[in-house]
Backbone as numpy.savetxt, mean C-alpha at the origin, in Angstrom:
# Nx Ny Nz CAx CAy CAz Cx Cy Cz
-17.20 -0.70 -8.33 -16.72 0.67 -8.12 -17.46 1.61 -9.05
-17.93 2.74 -8.50 -18.63 3.74 -9.30 -17.85 5.04 -9.30
-18.13 5.89 -10.28 -17.56 7.24 -10.31 -18.66 8.18 -9.84
-18.46 8.85 -8.70 -19.50 9.71 -8.14 -19.36 11.12 -8.69
-20.45 11.86 -8.59 -20.51 13.19 -9.18 -20.78 14.24 -8.10
-20.38 15.48 -8.38 -20.85 16.60 -7.56 -22.15 17.05 -8.19
-23.25 16.43 -7.76 -24.54 16.75 -8.40 -25.11 18.04 -7.83
-26.25 18.45 -8.40 -26.85 19.73 -8.00 -27.21 19.74 -6.53
-27.69 18.59 -6.02 -28.09 18.52 -4.61 -26.90 18.78 -3.70
-25.75 18.21 -4.05 -24.56 18.38 -3.23 -24.09 19.83 -3.26
-24.13 20.43 -4.44 -23.73 21.83 -4.56 -24.64 22.72 -3.73
-25.95 22.44 -3.73 -26.90 23.22 -2.93 -26.58 23.07 -1.44
-26.32 21.82 -1.01 -25.98 21.58 0.40 -24.76 22.38 0.81
-23.76 22.45 -0.08 -22.56 23.21 0.25 -22.88 24.69 0.37
-23.59 25.24 -0.61 -23.85 26.68 -0.62 -24.78 27.08 0.53
-25.57 26.15 1.06 -26.43 26.45 2.21 -25.61 26.74 3.47
-24.36 26.28 3.48 -23.51 26.51 4.66 -22.65 27.76 4.51
-22.89 28.54 3.46 -22.02 29.68 3.15 -21.98 30.70 4.27
-23.07 30.84 5.04 -23.10 31.85 6.10 -22.48 31.38 7.40
-22.08 30.12 7.47 -21.52 29.57 8.70 -20.07 30.03 8.84
-19.69 30.41 10.06 -18.33 30.93 10.28 -17.33 29.78 10.45
-17.22 28.97 9.40 -16.29 27.84 9.37 -15.50 27.97 8.08
-14.19 27.73 8.10 -13.41 27.83 6.86 -13.99 26.95 5.76
-13.85 27.42 4.52 -14.46 26.72 3.38 -13.93 25.29 3.26
-12.62 25.09 3.51 -12.08 23.73 3.35 -12.70 22.78 4.36
-13.03 23.30 5.57 -13.68 22.46 6.59 -15.09 22.08 6.16
-15.78 23.01 5.49 -17.13 22.72 5.00 -17.09 21.65 3.92
-16.07 21.73 3.05 -15.91 20.70 2.01 -15.63 19.34 2.67
-14.70 19.33 3.63 -14.37 18.09 4.34 -15.63 17.47 4.95
-16.41 18.29 5.66 -17.59 17.79 6.34 -18.59 17.20 5.35
-18.79 17.88 4.24 -19.76 17.43 3.25 -19.32 16.10 2.62
-18.04 16.00 2.25 -17.54 14.76 1.65 -17.61 13.63 2.67
-17.21 13.90 3.92 -17.24 12.87 4.96 -18.66 12.36 5.19
-19.64 13.25 5.11 -21.04 12.84 5.30 -21.49 11.91 4.18
-21.04 12.18 2.94 -21.42 11.30 1.82 -20.86 9.90 2.03
-19.65 9.83 2.59 -18.99 8.53 2.80 -19.62 7.80 3.98
-19.79 8.50 5.10 -20.28 7.84 6.32 -21.75 7.43 6.19
-22.49 8.15 5.35 -23.89 7.78 5.13 -24.04 6.59 4.20
-22.95 6.23 3.49 -23.01 5.13 2.53 -23.40 5.57 1.14
-23.65 6.87 0.96 -24.01 7.34 -0.38 -22.83 7.15 -1.33
-21.61 7.42 -0.82 -20.39 7.10 -1.56 -19.76 5.90 -0.89
-19.57 4.82 -1.65 -19.15 3.55 -1.07 -17.65 3.33 -1.21
-17.13 2.34 -0.45 -15.72 1.97 -0.54 -15.32 1.71 -1.99
-14.23 2.32 -2.41 -13.72 2.11 -3.76 -14.28 3.05 -4.80
-15.36 3.79 -4.49 -15.92 4.75 -5.45 -14.90 5.84 -5.76
-14.87 6.27 -7.01 -13.96 7.35 -7.41 -14.64 8.69 -7.21
-13.97 9.60 -6.50 -14.51 10.92 -6.24 -14.35 11.83 -7.45
-15.10 12.94 -7.47 -14.90 13.93 -8.53 -13.47 14.47 -8.48
-13.02 15.03 -9.59 -11.69 15.63 -9.64 -11.69 16.95 -8.88
-10.49 17.46 -8.59 -10.39 18.76 -7.94 -11.08 19.83 -8.78
-10.92 19.76 -10.10 -11.54 20.78 -10.98 -13.06 20.73 -10.89
-13.62 19.52 -10.77 -15.08 19.40 -10.65 -15.57 20.03 -9.35
-14.83 19.79 -8.25 -15.19 20.43 -6.98 -15.08 21.95 -7.09
-14.01 22.43 -7.73 -13.81 23.87 -7.89 -14.98 24.49 -8.65
-15.38 23.86 -9.75 -16.48 24.39 -10.56 -17.81 24.37 -9.81
-18.06 23.27 -9.08 -19.35 23.12 -8.40 -19.48 24.02 -7.18
-18.38 24.20 -6.44 -18.46 24.94 -5.18 -17.98 26.39 -5.31
-17.35 26.73 -6.44 -16.87 28.10 -6.62 -15.72 28.46 -5.69
-14.88 27.49 -5.38 -13.75 27.70 -4.48 -12.44 27.61 -5.26
-11.36 28.00 -4.60 -10.05 27.89 -5.24 -9.58 26.44 -5.20
-8.69 26.12 -6.13 -8.12 24.77 -6.16 -7.33 24.50 -4.88
-6.69 25.53 -4.32 -5.91 25.36 -3.09 -6.83 24.93 -1.94
-8.02 25.51 -1.88 -8.97 25.15 -0.81 -9.42 23.71 -0.95
-9.78 23.31 -2.17 -10.21 21.93 -2.41 -9.08 20.96 -2.11
-7.86 21.32 -2.53 -6.71 20.45 -2.31 -6.48 20.23 -0.82
-6.60 21.29 -0.03 -6.40 21.15 1.42 -7.44 20.22 2.02
-8.69 20.38 1.61 -9.76 19.51 2.13 -9.48 18.05 1.81
-9.07 17.78 0.58 -8.82 16.39 0.18 -7.58 15.82 0.86
-6.55 16.66 1.06 -5.35 16.20 1.78 -5.70 15.81 3.21
-6.53 16.61 3.86 -6.88 16.31 5.25 -7.80 15.09 5.34
-8.68 14.91 4.36 -9.51 13.71 4.33 -8.65 12.46 4.13
-7.57 12.61 3.35 -6.62 11.50 3.18 -5.94 11.17 4.49
-5.50 12.20 5.21 -4.85 12.00 6.51 -5.81 11.36 7.51
-7.09 11.67 7.39 -8.11 11.09 8.28 -8.45 9.65 7.91
-7.93 9.18 6.76 -8.16 7.80 6.34 -9.48 7.57 5.63
-10.18 8.65 5.23 -11.48 8.48 4.57 -11.35 8.30 3.06
-10.30 8.87 2.49 -10.10 8.75 1.04 -8.66 8.35 0.76
-8.44 7.86 -0.46 -7.11 7.47 -0.94 -6.87 8.21 -2.24
-5.70 8.86 -2.36 -5.36 9.58 -3.58 -4.22 8.83 -4.27
-4.41 8.50 -5.55 -3.39 7.81 -6.31 -2.96 8.70 -7.47
-1.69 9.06 -7.48 -1.17 9.98 -8.49 -1.43 9.46 -9.89
-1.99 10.31 -10.72 -2.24 9.96 -12.11 -3.45 9.08 -12.32
-4.13 8.72 -11.24 -5.30 7.82 -11.35 -6.56 8.51 -10.86
-6.53 9.03 -9.62 -7.70 9.69 -9.08 -7.79 9.56 -7.58
-8.93 9.97 -7.04 -9.19 9.95 -5.61 -10.37 9.00 -5.35
-10.22 8.14 -4.34 -11.20 7.09 -4.09 -11.61 7.05 -2.63
-12.84 6.60 -2.38 -13.26 6.34 -1.00 -12.42 5.18 -0.47
-11.80 5.39 0.68 -10.89 4.39 1.23 -11.64 3.15 1.69
-11.01 2.01 1.45 -11.50 0.79 2.06 -11.02 0.74 3.50
-11.65 -0.12 4.30 -11.15 -0.36 5.64 -9.69 -0.76 5.52
-8.82 -0.21 6.37 -7.39 -0.49 6.26 -7.13 -1.98 6.26
-6.28 -2.41 5.35 -5.92 -3.81 5.29 -5.00 -4.16 6.45
-5.24 -5.31 7.06 -4.46 -5.73 8.22 -3.46 -6.79 7.80
-2.19 -6.56 8.14 -1.15 -7.55 7.88 -0.69 -8.13 9.21
-0.40 -9.44 9.26 0.00 -10.05 10.52 1.40 -9.59 10.93
1.54 -9.25 12.21 2.82 -8.78 12.71 3.74 -9.92 13.12
3.17 -11.00 13.65 3.99 -12.07 14.21 4.07 -13.30 13.31
3.43 -13.26 12.14 3.42 -14.43 11.27 3.97 -14.05 9.90
4.39 -15.07 9.16 4.79 -14.88 7.77 3.70 -15.52 6.91
2.86 -14.67 6.31 1.74 -15.16 5.52 1.89 -14.75 4.06
1.23 -15.48 3.20 1.20 -15.17 1.78 0.22 -14.03 1.54
0.70 -12.92 1.00 -0.16 -11.74 0.83 -1.35 -12.04 -0.08
-1.15 -12.92 -1.08 -2.26 -13.27 -1.97 -3.39 -13.94 -1.19
-3.03 -14.82 -0.25 -4.05 -15.49 0.57 -4.77 -14.50 1.47
-4.03 -13.56 2.06 -4.64 -12.56 2.93 -5.70 -11.75 2.17
-5.35 -11.31 0.97 -6.25 -10.47 0.17 -7.48 -11.27 -0.25
-7.28 -12.50 -0.69 -8.41 -13.34 -1.11 -9.33 -13.66 0.06
-8.76 -13.83 1.25 -9.59 -14.09 2.43 -10.47 -12.90 2.78
-10.03 -11.70 2.39 -10.85 -10.51 2.61 -11.91 -10.34 1.52
-11.92 -11.25 0.56 -12.91 -11.19 -0.51 -12.52 -10.28 -1.66
-11.23 -9.96 -1.76 -10.77 -9.08 -2.82 -9.83 -9.82 -3.76
-9.44 -9.14 -4.82 -8.63 -9.74 -5.88 -7.17 -9.30 -5.73
-6.26 -10.28 -5.77 -4.84 -9.98 -5.71 -4.23 -10.07 -7.09
-3.33 -9.16 -7.38 -2.49 -9.29 -8.57 -1.13 -8.68 -8.27
-0.14 -9.11 -9.04 1.23 -8.66 -8.82 1.78 -8.02 -10.08
2.45 -6.90 -9.91 3.19 -6.27 -10.99 4.68 -6.51 -10.72
5.36 -7.14 -11.68 6.79 -7.43 -11.53 7.60 -6.28 -12.13
8.37 -5.59 -11.30 9.24 -4.51 -11.79 10.51 -5.12 -12.36
11.15 -6.01 -11.60 12.28 -6.77 -12.11 12.56 -7.98 -11.23
13.18 -8.98 -11.83 13.73 -10.14 -11.12 15.08 -10.41 -11.78
16.18 -10.32 -11.02 17.49 -10.40 -11.66 18.54 -10.91 -10.67
19.71 -11.24 -11.23 20.86 -11.64 -10.42 21.82 -10.46 -10.31
22.37 -10.26 -9.10 23.27 -9.15 -8.86 24.48 -9.63 -8.04
25.53 -8.81 -8.03 26.62 -9.06 -7.11 26.15 -8.76 -5.69
26.58 -9.56 -4.74 26.19 -9.35 -3.35 26.94 -8.14 -2.78
26.19 -7.23 -2.18 26.78 -6.09 -1.49 26.89 -6.45 -0.01
28.05 -6.92 0.41 28.20 -7.40 1.79 28.25 -6.26 2.80
28.19 -5.00 2.33 28.07 -3.89 3.28 26.67 -3.84 3.88
25.70 -4.52 3.22 24.34 -4.58 3.74 24.28 -5.68 4.79
24.03 -5.28 6.03 24.13 -6.21 7.15 23.21 -7.41 7.00
22.07 -7.22 6.36 21.12 -8.33 6.26 21.55 -9.39 5.25
22.63 -9.12 4.49 23.11 -10.10 3.53 24.44 -10.75 3.96
24.84 -10.53 5.18 26.13 -11.06 5.63 26.03 -12.51 6.09
24.84 -13.03 6.19 24.63 -14.32 6.83 24.65 -15.46 5.81
25.84 -15.87 5.39 25.96 -17.07 4.57 25.56 -16.93 3.12
25.54 -15.70 2.58 25.21 -15.50 1.17 26.51 -15.39 0.39
26.57 -16.03 -0.79 27.78 -16.02 -1.61 27.99 -14.71 -2.33
28.74 -14.75 -3.43 29.11 -13.54 -4.17 27.99 -13.02 -5.06
26.96 -13.85 -5.31 25.82 -13.45 -6.14 24.54 -13.60 -5.34
23.58 -12.76 -5.64 22.30 -12.79 -4.95 21.20 -12.54 -5.97
20.01 -13.10 -5.76 18.85 -12.81 -6.59 18.09 -11.64 -5.96
17.60 -10.75 -6.81 16.93 -9.53 -6.34 15.63 -9.37 -7.12
14.52 -9.22 -6.40 13.23 -9.00 -7.06 12.56 -7.77 -6.46
11.84 -7.05 -7.32 11.06 -5.89 -6.89 9.66 -6.05 -7.48
8.66 -6.18 -6.60 7.28 -6.43 -7.00 6.35 -5.43 -6.33
5.19 -5.23 -6.95 4.12 -4.43 -6.34 2.89 -5.32 -6.22
2.34 -5.41 -5.02 1.14 -6.20 -4.78 -0.08 -5.28 -4.75
-1.13 -5.69 -5.45 -2.36 -4.91 -5.55 -3.51 -5.64 -4.87
-4.36 -4.88 -4.20 -5.64 -5.38 -3.72 -6.70 -4.74 -4.59
-7.35 -5.55 -5.43 -8.18 -5.03 -6.51 -7.27 -4.14 -7.38
-7.57 -2.86 -7.49 -6.73 -2.01 -8.35 -5.88 -1.03 -7.56
-5.72 -1.28 -6.26 -4.98 -0.35 -5.40 -3.68 -0.99 -4.94
-2.53 -0.36 -5.20 -1.25 -0.92 -4.73 -1.13 -0.79 -3.22
-0.88 -1.91 -2.53 -0.82 -1.87 -1.06 0.54 -2.29 -0.51
1.43 -2.81 -1.35 2.73 -3.20 -0.84 3.77 -3.23 -1.95
4.94 -2.66 -1.68 6.13 -2.88 -2.51 6.97 -3.92 -1.79
7.31 -4.99 -2.50 8.13 -6.06 -1.95 9.50 -6.03 -2.63
10.51 -5.64 -1.86 11.89 -5.54 -2.34 12.66 -6.67 -1.66
12.99 -7.73 -2.40 13.48 -8.97 -1.77 14.81 -9.42 -2.37
15.72 -9.83 -1.49 16.97 -10.48 -1.86 16.89 -11.94 -1.45
17.31 -12.83 -2.35 17.17 -14.27 -2.12 18.54 -14.93 -2.28
18.83 -15.85 -1.37 20.06 -16.62 -1.41 19.97 -17.69 -2.51
20.76 -17.61 -3.58 20.67 -18.59 -4.67 20.89 -20.03 -4.23
21.68 -20.23 -3.18 21.93 -21.59 -2.71 20.66 -22.24 -2.16
19.73 -21.42 -1.68 18.49 -21.94 -1.10 17.37 -22.07 -2.13
17.41 -21.25 -3.17 16.33 -21.25 -4.18 16.94 -21.02 -5.55
17.68 -22.01 -6.09 18.44 -21.81 -7.33 17.59 -21.50 -8.55
16.29 -21.84 -8.54 15.44 -21.59 -9.71 14.53 -20.37 -9.52
14.89 -19.50 -8.59 14.07 -18.33 -8.27 13.83 -17.45 -9.49
14.85 -17.23 -10.30 14.73 -16.32 -11.45 13.79 -16.86 -12.53
13.50 -18.16 -12.51 12.68 -18.79 -13.54 11.19 -18.75 -13.22
10.82 -18.23 -12.04 9.42 -18.28 -11.62 8.60 -17.15 -12.22
7.32 -17.41 -12.42 6.38 -16.40 -12.90 5.67 -15.81 -11.67
6.15 -14.66 -11.21 5.60 -14.09 -9.99 4.32 -13.31 -10.21
3.77 -13.36 -11.42 2.39 -12.89 -11.60 1.41 -14.03 -11.31
1.92 -15.26 -11.26 1.06 -16.43 -11.02 1.19 -16.96 -9.59
2.34 -16.74 -8.94 2.53 -17.13 -7.55 3.42 -16.10 -6.90
3.36 -15.99 -5.58 4.18 -14.99 -4.89 5.53 -15.59 -4.51
6.54 -14.72 -4.31 7.82 -15.23 -3.80 7.67 -16.00 -2.50
6.80 -15.51 -1.61 6.57 -16.21 -0.34 6.08 -17.63 -0.59
5.13 -17.78 -1.50 4.58 -19.10 -1.82 5.66 -20.02 -2.36
6.46 -19.51 -3.28 7.51 -20.33 -3.87 8.58 -20.71 -2.84
9.04 -19.74 -2.07 10.14 -19.99 -1.14 9.74 -20.94 -0.02
8.50 -20.86 0.44 8.10 -21.79 1.50 8.02 -23.23 1.00
7.87 -23.39 -0.32 7.87 -24.74 -0.88 9.28 -25.31 -1.00
10.23 -24.50 -1.46 11.56 -25.02 -1.75 12.51 -24.92 -0.56
12.22 -24.01 0.38 13.08 -23.83 1.55 12.21 -23.52 2.76
11.55 -24.54 3.32 10.59 -24.30 4.41 11.18 -23.51 5.57
10.39 -22.58 6.05 10.80 -21.67 7.10 10.97 -22.39 8.44
12.09 -22.13 9.11 12.27 -22.61 10.49 12.45 -21.45 11.46
12.81 -20.27 10.94 13.03 -19.11 11.81 12.81 -17.84 11.01
12.28 -16.82 11.67 12.07 -15.54 11.01 12.40 -14.39 11.93
12.62 -13.22 11.32 12.96 -12.01 12.07 12.20 -10.85 11.44
11.53 -10.05 12.29 10.79 -8.88 11.82 11.33 -7.62 12.51
11.47 -6.57 11.75 11.73 -5.24 12.30 10.74 -4.30 11.63
9.99 -3.52 12.43 8.96 -2.62 11.88 9.38 -1.17 12.15
9.29 -0.35 11.11 9.66 1.05 11.21 8.62 1.92 10.50
8.51 3.17 10.95 7.77 4.19 10.20 8.79 4.93 9.34
8.54 5.01 8.05 9.52 5.60 7.12 8.83 6.46 6.09
9.64 7.25 5.39 9.19 7.91 4.16 9.67 7.04 3.00
8.80 6.78 2.06 9.16 5.95 0.91 10.09 6.73 -0.01
10.88 5.98 -0.78 11.76 6.60 -1.78 10.90 7.13 -2.93
11.46 7.99 -3.78 10.69 8.48 -4.93 10.16 7.33 -5.79
10.98 6.29 -6.02 10.52 5.16 -6.83 9.37 4.43 -6.14
9.47 4.24 -4.83 8.41 3.54 -4.09 7.12 4.35 -4.09
7.24 5.68 -3.97 6.04 6.53 -4.05 5.38 6.38 -5.41
6.19 6.34 -6.46 5.65 6.17 -7.81 4.94 4.82 -7.95
5.53 3.77 -7.43 4.95 2.43 -7.55 3.67 2.31 -6.73
3.62 2.98 -5.57 2.44 2.91 -4.70 1.41 3.98 -5.03
1.79 4.90 -5.93 0.91 6.01 -6.34 0.51 6.85 -5.13
1.50 7.24 -4.35 1.26 8.07 -3.18 2.11 9.33 -3.26
1.71 10.35 -2.49 2.50 11.57 -2.39 3.76 11.31 -1.58
4.78 12.12 -1.82 6.03 11.98 -1.08 5.82 12.21 0.42
4.79 12.94 0.78 4.56 13.28 2.19 3.87 12.16 2.97
3.38 11.13 2.28 2.62 10.09 2.99 3.55 9.18 3.79
3.27 9.01 5.09 4.09 8.08 5.88 3.80 6.64 5.49
4.81 5.80 5.65 4.67 4.39 5.30 5.13 3.50 6.45
4.63 2.27 6.44 5.11 1.23 7.34 6.11 0.36 6.58
7.25 0.13 7.19 8.26 -0.74 6.59 8.47 -1.94 7.50
8.33 -3.14 6.93 8.69 -4.37 7.63 9.96 -4.89 6.99
11.02 -5.02 7.78 12.23 -5.71 7.34 12.12 -7.15 7.83
12.14 -8.08 6.91 11.91 -9.48 7.27 13.02 -10.36 6.72
13.61 -11.17 7.58 14.57 -12.20 7.15 14.03 -13.56 7.56
14.25 -14.55 6.70 13.79 -15.90 6.99 14.91 -16.90 6.76
14.91 -17.97 7.57 15.92 -19.01 7.49 15.27 -20.38 7.35
15.90 -21.25 6.62 15.53 -22.67 6.58 16.55 -23.44 7.41
16.46 -24.75 7.39 17.43 -25.58 8.11 18.85 -25.37 7.59
18.97 -24.86 6.36 20.28 -24.75 5.72 20.83 -23.33 5.70
20.16 -22.38 6.34 20.68 -21.02 6.41 19.70 -19.97 5.92
20.22 -18.76 5.74 19.39 -17.63 5.33 18.76 -17.90 3.96
17.45 -17.69 3.86 16.74 -17.87 2.59 16.56 -16.52 1.89
15.98 -15.56 2.60 15.74 -14.27 1.95 15.71 -13.15 2.97
15.91 -11.93 2.45 15.78 -10.71 3.23 14.91 -9.76 2.43
13.82 -9.29 3.02 12.85 -8.48 2.26 12.54 -7.18 2.98
12.30 -6.15 2.18 11.74 -4.87 2.65 10.32 -4.80 2.11
9.34 -4.75 3.00 7.93 -4.72 2.62 7.38 -3.35 3.02
7.00 -2.55 2.02 6.62 -1.16 2.25 5.12 -1.00 2.01
4.42 -0.48 3.03 2.97 -0.32 2.99 2.62 1.17 3.16
1.74 1.74 2.33 1.27 3.11 2.58 0.55 3.17 3.92
0.88 4.17 4.74 0.29 4.26 6.07 -1.21 4.43 6.07
-1.76 5.08 5.03 -3.20 5.32 4.99 -3.99 4.10 4.53
-3.29 3.06 4.05 -4.00 1.89 3.51 -3.76 0.62 4.32
-2.92 0.67 5.34 -2.49 -0.56 5.99 -2.37 -0.39 7.50
-2.51 -1.49 8.21 -2.18 -1.54 9.63 -1.58 -2.91 9.93
-0.84 -2.99 11.01 -0.27 -4.27 11.45 -1.00 -4.71 12.70
-1.25 -5.99 12.80 -1.90 -6.49 14.02 -1.36 -7.87 14.36
-1.43 -8.23 15.62 -0.95 -9.54 16.04 -1.52 -9.90 17.39
-1.35 -11.14 17.78 -1.81 -11.62 19.06 -0.64 -12.28 19.78
-0.67 -12.23 21.09 0.33 -12.95 21.87 -0.29 -13.37 23.19
0.33 -14.33 23.84 -0.15 -14.80 25.14 1.04 -15.29 25.94
0.83 -15.44 27.22 1.90 -15.96 28.08 1.97 -17.45 27.97
């Protein structure tokens, strides 16, 4: 990953379009998109800051902000709060009809997986939550993790686990293995359920994923069962600009 600059050549290219009857933010968008599509700015490269664009192009911060917001919506760049703006990688594909280990998926794409553990704890079961009504006792294990592809957060995993199925869940090091990996070992899957929704992430989820509150997200609600009953219920939240779901089926 490199940090790219608004060099003199780029500034000249922008100012050469000054006489064109196109809004300034559109000219910025076009110029940035050309750098990306030509390969001059590569996947994962960090873009200049808004202030650098303002200084180089002589535009208002509002104009630059609009151009970058629209480039984000177009899927060409990724903005991470408090970190910076980056050339987007090709959207990561998650399987729709299968239950796969996210670490394996990322490594198969040739990238590095790591996990940030927010918490892993035991809680009282809230039986008002419909997904926990299926054979779970008075206590439940609850974990909240963030999965990264290289240095970009691509999934928040909010998971409830049935202690009867995985009694040693709280003792695991989920920076070294994923909950999916552990649970498939101790309570092999015999049945699964997926529900997919388009949602707005909560403020905490936006913070963990480093996205704006306005960014749409994909939510997968997943429940899995072993021969002995419900194993876990998970909410898997993906930023819409960084992820897609795909699957195959046949008759």
